[in-house]
Structures are given as structure tokens and as C-alpha cells.
Short mmCIF file of C-alpha atoms in Angstrom, two decimals:
data_model
loop_
_atom_site.label_atom_id
_atom_site.label_comp_id
_atom_site.label_asym_id
_atom_site.label_seq_id
_atom_site.Cartn_x
_atom_site.Cartn_y
_atom_site.Cartn_z
CA MET A 1 -20.08 12.63 56.90
CA SER A 2 -19.43 10.00 53.87
CA THR A 3 -17.33 7.02 54.69
CA SER A 4 -17.02 6.52 50.75
CA THR A 5 -14.43 9.43 50.44
CA PRO A 6 -11.04 8.65 51.08
CA LEU A 7 -9.69 10.11 54.42
CA LEU A 8 -6.13 9.73 53.62
CA THR A 9 -3.95 11.42 50.90
CA ASP A 10 -2.07 9.30 48.61
CA SER A 11 0.81 10.28 50.28
CA ALA A 12 -0.21 9.08 53.42
CA ARG A 13 -1.48 5.72 52.19
CA THR A 14 1.86 5.40 50.54
CA ASP A 15 3.77 6.28 53.57
CA ILE A 16 1.92 3.89 55.88
CA ALA A 17 1.95 1.12 53.57
CA GLN A 18 5.55 0.98 52.84
CA ARG A 19 6.25 0.85 56.61
CA ALA A 20 3.57 -1.88 57.58
CA PHE A 21 5.73 -5.04 57.45
CA VAL A 22 8.52 -3.45 59.13
CA LEU A 23 6.26 -2.10 61.99
CA ASP A 24 4.49 -5.27 62.31
CA THR A 25 7.84 -7.34 62.67
CA GLN A 26 10.12 -4.94 64.53
CA ALA A 27 10.27 -2.40 67.04
CA GLU A 28 13.23 -0.34 65.63
CA LEU A 29 10.79 2.44 63.98
CA ALA A 30 8.31 2.56 66.84
CA SER A 31 9.51 6.33 67.69
CA THR A 32 8.13 7.29 63.98
CA VAL A 33 4.80 6.14 63.96
CA LEU A 34 2.91 8.90 65.96
CA PRO A 35 5.10 11.49 64.32
CA MET A 36 3.74 9.85 60.82
CA LEU A 37 0.43 10.39 61.75
CA ALA A 38 0.78 13.66 62.83
CA HIS A 39 2.76 14.87 59.85
CA HIS A 40 -0.52 13.29 57.73
CA ASP A 41 -2.66 15.35 60.03
CA LEU A 42 -4.69 12.35 60.90
CA LEU A 43 -4.81 13.11 64.85
CA ARG A 44 -7.28 16.04 64.41
CA THR A 45 -10.00 13.76 62.59
CA GLY A 46 -13.46 14.09 63.99
CA LEU A 47 -12.71 16.78 66.45
CA LEU A 48 -14.79 20.24 66.28
CA VAL A 49 -12.45 23.23 64.62
CA ALA A 50 -13.07 25.03 68.04
CA GLN A 51 -10.99 22.38 69.41
CA GLY A 52 -8.30 22.49 66.86
CA GLY A 53 -9.73 19.65 64.84
CA HIS A 54 -11.06 19.37 61.18
CA GLY A 55 -14.64 19.21 62.11
CA GLY A 56 -17.04 16.28 62.20
CA ASP A 57 -17.17 13.59 65.21
CA VAL A 58 -16.30 10.25 66.09
CA ARG A 59 -17.63 8.41 63.09
CA ASP A 60 -15.12 10.37 61.06
CA ALA A 61 -12.45 9.03 63.49
CA ILE A 62 -13.80 5.85 62.97
CA ALA A 63 -13.53 5.81 59.14
CA ALA A 64 -10.18 7.11 59.49
CA ILE A 65 -8.72 4.43 61.89
CA ALA A 66 -10.63 1.84 59.54
CA GLU A 67 -8.72 3.27 56.33
CA VAL A 68 -5.30 3.22 58.32
CA ALA A 69 -6.23 -0.08 59.74
CA SER A 70 -6.53 -1.71 55.97
CA LEU A 71 -3.08 -0.50 55.26
CA SER A 72 -1.37 -0.96 58.71
CA LEU A 73 -2.70 -2.47 62.07
CA THR A 74 0.17 -1.26 64.27
CA THR A 75 -0.38 2.17 62.90
CA ALA A 76 -3.91 2.04 63.26
CA PHE A 77 -3.71 0.67 66.78
CA VAL A 78 -1.50 3.74 67.77
CA PHE A 79 -3.84 6.04 65.78
CA TRP A 80 -6.46 4.71 68.16
CA SER A 81 -4.88 4.83 71.33
CA GLN A 82 -4.07 8.60 70.82
CA ARG A 83 -7.72 9.24 69.62
CA ALA A 84 -8.90 7.06 72.53
CA PHE A 85 -7.18 8.92 75.22
CA ILE A 86 -8.36 12.57 73.39
CA HIS A 87 -11.93 10.88 73.67
CA TYR A 88 -11.48 10.41 77.39
CA LEU A 89 -10.04 14.05 77.72
CA GLN A 90 -12.60 15.30 75.99
CA ALA A 91 -15.31 13.83 77.94
CA SER A 92 -13.45 14.91 81.34
CA GLY A 93 -14.74 18.31 82.94
CA ASN A 94 -11.19 18.87 83.93
CA GLU A 95 -10.28 22.14 81.97
CA ALA A 96 -6.60 22.13 83.66
CA ALA A 97 -5.99 18.39 82.10
CA ARG A 98 -7.21 19.42 78.70
CA GLU A 99 -5.07 22.74 78.96
CA ARG A 100 -2.14 20.94 79.68
CA TRP A 101 -2.02 18.00 77.00
CA TRP A 102 -4.76 18.62 74.38
CA ASP A 103 -2.27 20.60 71.68
CA ALA A 104 0.69 18.34 72.40
CA LEU A 105 -1.76 15.38 71.60
CA LEU A 106 -3.02 16.84 68.48
CA ARG A 107 0.44 17.62 67.15
CA GLY A 108 1.61 14.06 68.34
CA GLU A 109 4.34 15.57 70.33
CA ILE A 110 3.25 13.29 73.40
CA ALA A 111 1.83 10.01 73.19
CA GLY A 112 -1.78 9.16 74.50
CA ALA A 113 -2.64 5.94 76.03
CA VAL A 114 -5.45 4.26 77.69
CA GLY A 115 -4.21 1.61 80.46
CA LEU A 116 -8.24 0.53 81.02
CA SER A 117 -7.84 -3.48 80.46
CA ASN A 118 -7.88 -3.73 84.22
CA VAL A 119 -10.98 -1.38 84.57
CA ILE A 120 -12.71 -2.95 81.70
CA LYS A 121 -12.45 -6.43 83.74
CA PHE A 122 -13.56 -4.68 86.67
CA LEU A 123 -16.68 -2.91 85.20
CA SER A 124 -17.18 -6.77 84.09
CA ARG A 125 -16.68 -7.86 87.52
CA ILE A 126 -13.75 -10.11 86.42
CA GLU A 127 -11.07 -8.98 88.48
CA ALA A 128 -10.08 -6.39 91.05
CA LEU A 129 -8.50 -3.05 90.20
CA GLN A 130 -4.45 -3.21 90.08
CA VAL A 131 -3.78 0.59 91.07
CA GLN A 132 -4.47 1.83 94.44
CA ALA A 133 -4.65 5.59 95.43
CA LYS A 134 -4.11 6.89 98.84
CA PRO A 135 -5.06 10.52 99.31
CA LEU A 136 -2.29 13.57 100.01
CA ALA A 137 -2.91 17.12 100.84
CA GLN A 138 -2.45 17.92 97.09
CA GLY A 139 -3.26 15.06 95.07
CA TRP A 140 -2.87 11.10 95.55
CA SER A 141 -0.08 8.59 95.95
CA LEU A 142 -0.50 5.55 93.49
CA ASP A 143 0.71 1.99 93.76
CA GLY A 144 0.06 -0.88 91.37
CA VAL A 145 0.68 -2.03 88.14
CA LEU A 146 -0.79 -1.57 84.26
CA PRO A 147 0.15 -4.89 82.89
CA TRP A 148 -0.11 -4.25 79.06
CA VAL A 149 -0.40 -0.59 78.00
CA SER A 150 0.39 0.55 74.35
CA ASN A 151 1.45 3.78 72.86
CA VAL A 152 3.42 4.57 75.86
CA ARG A 153 6.59 5.98 73.90
CA SER A 154 9.80 6.59 75.69
CA GLN A 155 10.10 9.95 74.03
CA GLY A 156 6.84 10.81 76.48
CA PHE A 157 3.45 10.06 77.15
CA VAL A 158 0.28 10.19 79.35
CA VAL A 159 -1.93 7.18 80.24
CA ALA A 160 -5.59 7.31 81.49
CA ALA A 161 -5.76 4.85 84.29
CA ALA A 162 -8.49 3.91 86.72
CA VAL A 163 -7.62 3.71 90.43
CA GLN A 164 -9.20 2.38 93.56
CA PRO A 165 -9.00 4.74 96.41
CA GLU A 166 -8.06 3.67 99.61
CA GLY A 167 -10.58 2.46 101.78
CA GLY A 168 -13.14 1.85 99.25
CA GLY A 169 -15.88 3.95 97.43
CA LEU A 170 -15.92 4.61 93.37
CA PRO A 171 -13.06 4.29 91.29
CA MET A 172 -11.37 7.35 89.94
CA VAL A 173 -9.70 7.73 86.51
CA MET A 174 -6.43 9.71 86.59
CA ALA A 175 -3.98 10.64 83.57
CA LEU A 176 -0.57 9.76 84.63
CA GLU A 177 2.40 11.43 82.90
CA SER A 178 5.85 9.79 82.17
CA GLY A 179 8.58 11.26 84.27
CA LEU A 180 6.57 11.01 87.53
CA PRO A 181 8.98 9.75 90.01
CA GLY A 182 8.31 5.94 90.83
CA LEU A 183 6.17 5.41 87.26
CA VAL A 184 8.78 2.95 85.82
CA ARG A 185 8.08 1.53 82.23
CA SER A 186 8.96 -2.06 81.16
CA PRO A 187 11.05 -3.08 77.91
CA ASP A 188 8.65 -3.56 75.35
CA LEU A 189 6.44 -6.77 75.45
CA ASP A 190 7.83 -9.47 73.35
CA LEU A 191 4.80 -9.38 71.09
CA LEU A 192 3.77 -11.95 67.82
CA GLY A 193 3.36 -8.95 65.67
CA MET A 194 2.67 -5.12 65.84
CA ARG A 195 6.07 -4.69 67.65
CA ALA A 196 6.12 -1.22 66.87
CA SER A 197 3.33 -0.28 68.87
CA ASN A 198 5.27 0.73 71.91
CA THR A 199 3.54 -1.78 74.12
CA ALA A 200 4.77 -2.25 77.82
CA ALA A 201 3.84 -2.84 81.41
CA LEU A 202 3.85 0.25 83.77
CA GLN A 203 4.67 -0.21 87.59
CA LEU A 204 3.75 2.76 90.01
CA ASN A 205 5.53 2.65 93.20
CA GLN A 206 4.54 5.72 95.24
CA VAL A 207 3.53 7.79 92.39
CA VAL A 208 2.52 11.36 93.37
CA VAL A 209 -0.22 12.41 91.25
CA PRO A 210 -1.43 16.25 91.57
CA ALA A 211 -4.97 17.47 91.46
CA HIS A 212 -4.95 18.54 87.80
CA ALA A 213 -4.58 15.02 86.53
CA LEU A 214 -7.93 13.84 87.85
CA LEU A 215 -9.90 13.02 84.79
CA ALA A 216 -13.34 11.91 86.75
CA GLN A 217 -13.85 11.59 90.46
CA ALA A 218 -16.69 8.91 89.68
CA GLY A 219 -15.25 6.73 87.15
CA PRO A 220 -17.80 4.20 86.19
CA PRO A 221 -20.34 6.49 85.02
CA TYR A 222 -17.70 8.66 83.29
CA LEU A 223 -16.31 5.56 81.41
CA LYS A 224 -19.82 4.41 80.46
CA ALA A 225 -20.68 7.44 78.99
CA ALA A 226 -17.43 7.41 76.59
CA ARG A 227 -17.68 3.77 76.10
CA PRO A 228 -19.31 3.84 72.90
CA GLY A 229 -16.79 6.26 71.09
CA PHE A 230 -14.03 4.36 72.54
CA LEU A 231 -15.46 0.85 71.30
CA GLY A 232 -16.58 2.33 68.10
CA MET A 233 -13.23 3.51 67.06
CA GLN A 234 -11.95 0.15 68.33
CA CYS A 235 -14.23 -1.63 66.00
CA ALA A 236 -12.59 0.18 63.29
CA LEU A 237 -9.69 -1.86 63.63
CA SER A 238 -11.42 -5.00 62.53
CA ILE A 239 -13.33 -3.19 59.73
CA GLY A 240 -10.16 -2.14 58.00
CA LEU A 241 -8.29 -5.44 58.40
CA ALA A 242 -11.34 -7.45 57.06
CA ARG A 243 -11.88 -4.84 54.30
CA ALA A 244 -8.21 -5.38 53.12
CA ALA A 245 -8.45 -8.97 53.57
CA LEU A 246 -11.79 -9.00 51.30
CA GLN A 247 -10.21 -7.09 48.59
CA ALA A 248 -7.30 -9.08 48.38
CA ALA A 249 -9.49 -12.05 48.00
CA ALA A 250 -11.78 -10.56 45.30
CA GLN A 251 -8.59 -9.99 43.28
CA GLY A 252 -6.85 -13.12 43.81
CA GLY A 253 -6.85 -15.47 41.02
CA GLY A 254 -8.74 -18.05 43.01
CA ALA A 255 -11.63 -16.23 43.85
CA ARG A 256 -14.01 -17.84 41.29
CA GLY A 257 -17.65 -19.54 41.25
CA PRO A 258 -18.84 -20.16 44.93
CA LEU A 259 -15.78 -18.46 46.37
CA HIS A 260 -16.29 -15.39 44.45
CA LYS A 261 -19.74 -15.39 45.90
CA ARG A 262 -18.73 -15.87 49.37
CA VAL A 263 -16.17 -12.97 49.42
CA ALA A 264 -19.12 -10.54 47.88
CA GLU A 265 -21.70 -11.81 50.73
CA ALA A 266 -18.75 -11.05 53.14
CA GLN A 267 -18.21 -7.60 51.92
CA LYS A 268 -21.82 -6.73 51.86
CA LEU A 269 -22.09 -7.93 55.45
CA LEU A 270 -18.85 -6.03 56.44
CA GLY A 271 -20.70 -2.66 54.93
CA GLN A 272 -23.88 -3.35 56.57
CA ILE A 273 -22.26 -3.60 60.32
CA GLU A 274 -20.23 -0.61 59.54
CA ALA A 275 -23.02 1.29 58.89
CA GLU A 276 -24.82 -0.16 61.90
CA LEU A 277 -22.10 1.13 63.82
CA LEU A 278 -21.83 4.41 62.52
CA ASP A 279 -25.80 4.99 62.95
CA GLY A 280 -25.47 4.01 66.56
CA VAL A 281 -22.27 5.25 67.92
CA LEU A 282 -23.68 8.66 69.08
CA ASP A 283 -26.84 7.30 70.23
CA ASP A 284 -27.32 7.70 74.24
CA ARG A 285 -28.88 4.05 74.08
CA TRP A 286 -25.57 2.67 73.62
CA VAL A 287 -24.52 4.30 77.05
CA ALA A 288 -27.58 2.94 78.73
CA ASP A 289 -27.03 -0.51 77.23
CA VAL A 290 -23.91 -1.42 75.61
CA SER A 291 -24.78 -4.86 74.77
CA PRO A 292 -25.66 -4.38 70.97
CA LEU A 293 -22.03 -2.50 70.65
CA PHE A 294 -20.30 -5.63 72.14
CA ALA A 295 -22.38 -7.74 69.87
CA LEU A 296 -21.32 -5.76 66.70
CA ARG A 297 -17.65 -6.01 67.90
CA MET A 298 -18.04 -9.87 68.41
CA ARG A 299 -19.51 -9.88 64.83
CA LEU A 300 -16.61 -7.77 63.47
CA ALA A 301 -13.98 -10.26 65.02
CA GLY A 302 -15.54 -13.05 63.36
CA LEU A 303 -15.72 -11.57 60.09
CA VAL A 304 -11.76 -10.65 60.32
CA GLN A 305 -11.38 -14.31 60.60
CA GLN A 306 -13.76 -15.24 57.75
CA ALA A 307 -11.91 -12.74 55.56
CA LEU A 308 -8.56 -13.86 56.15
CA GLN A 309 -9.79 -17.62 55.59
CA LEU A 310 -11.24 -16.34 52.23
CA GLU A 311 -7.92 -14.42 51.12
CA LEU A 312 -5.94 -17.50 51.88
CA GLN A 313 -8.39 -19.66 49.87
CA ALA A 314 -8.29 -17.27 47.29
CA THR A 315 -4.68 -16.70 47.02
CA GLY A 316 -3.70 -20.33 47.33
CA GLY A 317 -0.21 -21.30 48.01
CA ARG A 318 1.21 -18.01 46.94
CA ALA A 319 -0.31 -16.91 50.48
CA TYR A 320 2.38 -19.00 52.10
CA LEU A 321 5.30 -17.56 50.19
CA GLN A 322 6.28 -14.37 51.99
CA ASP A 323 8.40 -13.15 48.90
CA GLN A 324 5.11 -13.40 46.66
CA GLN A 325 2.53 -12.26 49.61
CA PRO A 326 4.02 -10.59 52.52
CA ASP A 327 0.83 -8.64 52.98
CA PHE A 328 -1.14 -11.70 53.66
CA GLY A 329 1.66 -13.05 56.66
CA ARG A 330 1.30 -9.60 58.25
CA ARG A 331 -2.66 -9.84 58.17
CA TRP A 332 -2.70 -13.24 59.51
CA ARG A 333 -0.62 -12.13 62.38
CA GLU A 334 -2.65 -8.80 63.07
CA SER A 335 -5.88 -10.79 62.87
CA ALA A 336 -4.53 -12.93 65.91
CA PHE A 337 -4.57 -9.43 68.26
CA ILE A 338 -8.42 -8.62 67.23
CA PRO A 339 -10.04 -11.25 69.77
CA ILE A 340 -7.64 -10.60 72.70
CA VAL A 341 -7.61 -6.59 72.62
CA THR A 342 -9.48 -5.17 75.68
CA PRO A 343 -12.40 -6.10 76.06
CA SER A 344 -11.44 -9.65 74.60
CA LEU A 345 -14.08 -11.81 72.74
CA THR A 346 -14.03 -13.90 76.21
CA GLN A 347 -14.83 -10.79 78.09
CA LEU A 348 -17.37 -9.68 75.88
CA GLU A 349 -18.90 -13.02 75.87
CA GLY A 350 -19.10 -13.22 79.51
CA GLU A 351 -20.58 -9.97 79.84
CA LEU A 352 -23.48 -10.43 77.32
CA ALA A 353 -23.86 -13.80 79.38
CA GLN A 354 -24.38 -11.95 82.73
CA GLN A 355 -26.82 -9.48 81.00
CA ALA A 356 -28.94 -12.34 79.53
CA ALA A 357 -29.05 -14.09 82.76
CA GLN A 358 -30.24 -10.92 84.47
CA VAL A 359 -32.91 -10.50 81.84
CA SER A 360 -34.27 -13.90 82.36
CA ALA A 361 -34.17 -13.77 86.06
#
């Protein structure tokens, strides 16, 4: 694959860029984001032709999400959510689940979401699972809450969630489809930005889930095996946002002398980190030891903050005038999301500290 070749058509870039500010600040167009991605045929990126895709692998999806993120983080986040659910469905051995949802996901007819914030914290021993599963004759009954899930469109969604079996044992991963009795979606959360990302809480009250919705009986090894692709595509959000800010800084009238050098150095570092990510994301070593990937995500988050500061310094007072530089204000709000998206920087730091302590023990 070649990440230097644009993956978006001019029409797609224009469409995404024109909506970026509204999608960040308002929720009214939330229902249009996924259909827009499907219209421009982006949801099939990085999937085998035999699976209905355009060929390639997860690295192509990373490159495409990054390109979208350079134009609109809201759109890219919806793209990532959809593609992350597809990634988990792809990794599941459940043919019935793929047959039920695969084509509709690729066409953007149903939204795919990953309600795995809680399980990421669970795997890092931060908190207990918040959804409990009671076995039934033909499936399970679920109770609990998913407090923060994005891309849960009111027009229809399916969300991957980890659940704790009654009486203990390994957590399972299940796909919960909207419309199930007892599955209640809250109103959209009142976000600082990215308001058109269809982000809400899900309450589960004796939700009966059929056997065909089981993505993995043994959740932890399944999640760990899929984690490099999941996190790699998530890293694309930072790559695209940092790329856009650094490009704006390079074009700013104040980017001269030492500042110009700092911008060029940051652009070079971004390219190196991206190359390192693409080189390792398919390697099994990141399944056995995810810490290098955690470290890459942390470096990218830091680079996003640096890039926004450089854009601000290069643009000067104009950056504070929304009628002159509306994209800077949007990127500034978008950048606030990068450190808190699960796994958050705090969670990553805690996990790396635990691993370092185990090695030195």
C-alpha cells in the first residue's frame, strides 16, 4: 500500500470539509455522517474483495481514517467506530453474526459501535464489568449500562459489548442490536465538540440476546488479538488531526525562522510515527505485547497538542477570530477529545507503569 496516494476523491474531501464545522458544533446532521461515508464508498476500505471490500488490509483503513480526520474528526470518529465494529465482526468465528450484519454495515444501512470503554478498563484492572449476563435456554439476559457509546444512530445500530457471565468465568463479547426490548438509548450526550457523532449511553434492562449475537465466548483473548487493528485505526484520528494542524502552521504567515524549523521537525516526526505504526500493526508481536503500540498512541496524542500550539503560534491573533480561522477553533476542540478516547492517556500510562513494574519485579 502507499499512504502518499490520496484515498479520498475530490468530491469526498469537499463534502467532508464543508460539513466539518457544523458536525462539530451541532447534532442536527448526525444522521447524515454514516450515509456520507457510504456514499463515497469509504466503509469498504482495507477489506478483502471476497468480503465485499476494495482489497488491502487494516493499514489502508488507517490511512483512509487519517485522511478523513485531517478534514473532520467527527466524521473520522464515526468512520473509526463503524470500521472498528467491522474489525471485531471480522475477527469473530460467528458466521451467523457476519451473515446478519456484514453487508448492511458496509452499505452504511446500520451503524456499528464499540461499547468497549468499560472492558478496556476491565482488562487493565481499573474497574469491574458493568454488564452482567444470565444464561437462558436460547441465549442470555443482560443487565447493566454502557455509559459512553458513539455511532449509535437512532435509525439503527449494533454495538459490541463485553459482558460478565453470572457466577464468574471469562467475560464474553456480544453484539447488541437496537430495537431489542429493554435496550434503552439515552439522548445524545452534551459534548464539547463532535456533537454529530451520535454519542449516548445505553441502559440494559433484562435484554434477551440470542445465541447468534455471541462474537466471542472467551472475551479477553479475542479482544487482545483484535486490539492492534482497533488501536491502529484509532491512532489514525491523531495522525489526521496533527497533519492538518501542521499543514496550517506551515502555511501560516508567522511560520518563519525557528518556528518554521519546529513545524518541519514535527512533520518529520509524525511521518516516522505513522510509518512505525503501519509497519507493526499486522505483526503478531503487538498481540503478545501491546505496550509499544500504547506508547505510539501516547506519542501521537502529545504530537497533536504540539501541532495545535504550532498552528496557533504561526497563525497568531487570527486564530482567535472565528470569522477568519474557523478550522483552528474546530481543531482545538477536536484535540481535547484525543487524550480521553478509550483507552485514555491516563489508562495507557497506568497500564505501561504496571507492565514496567512487572518486568522489574
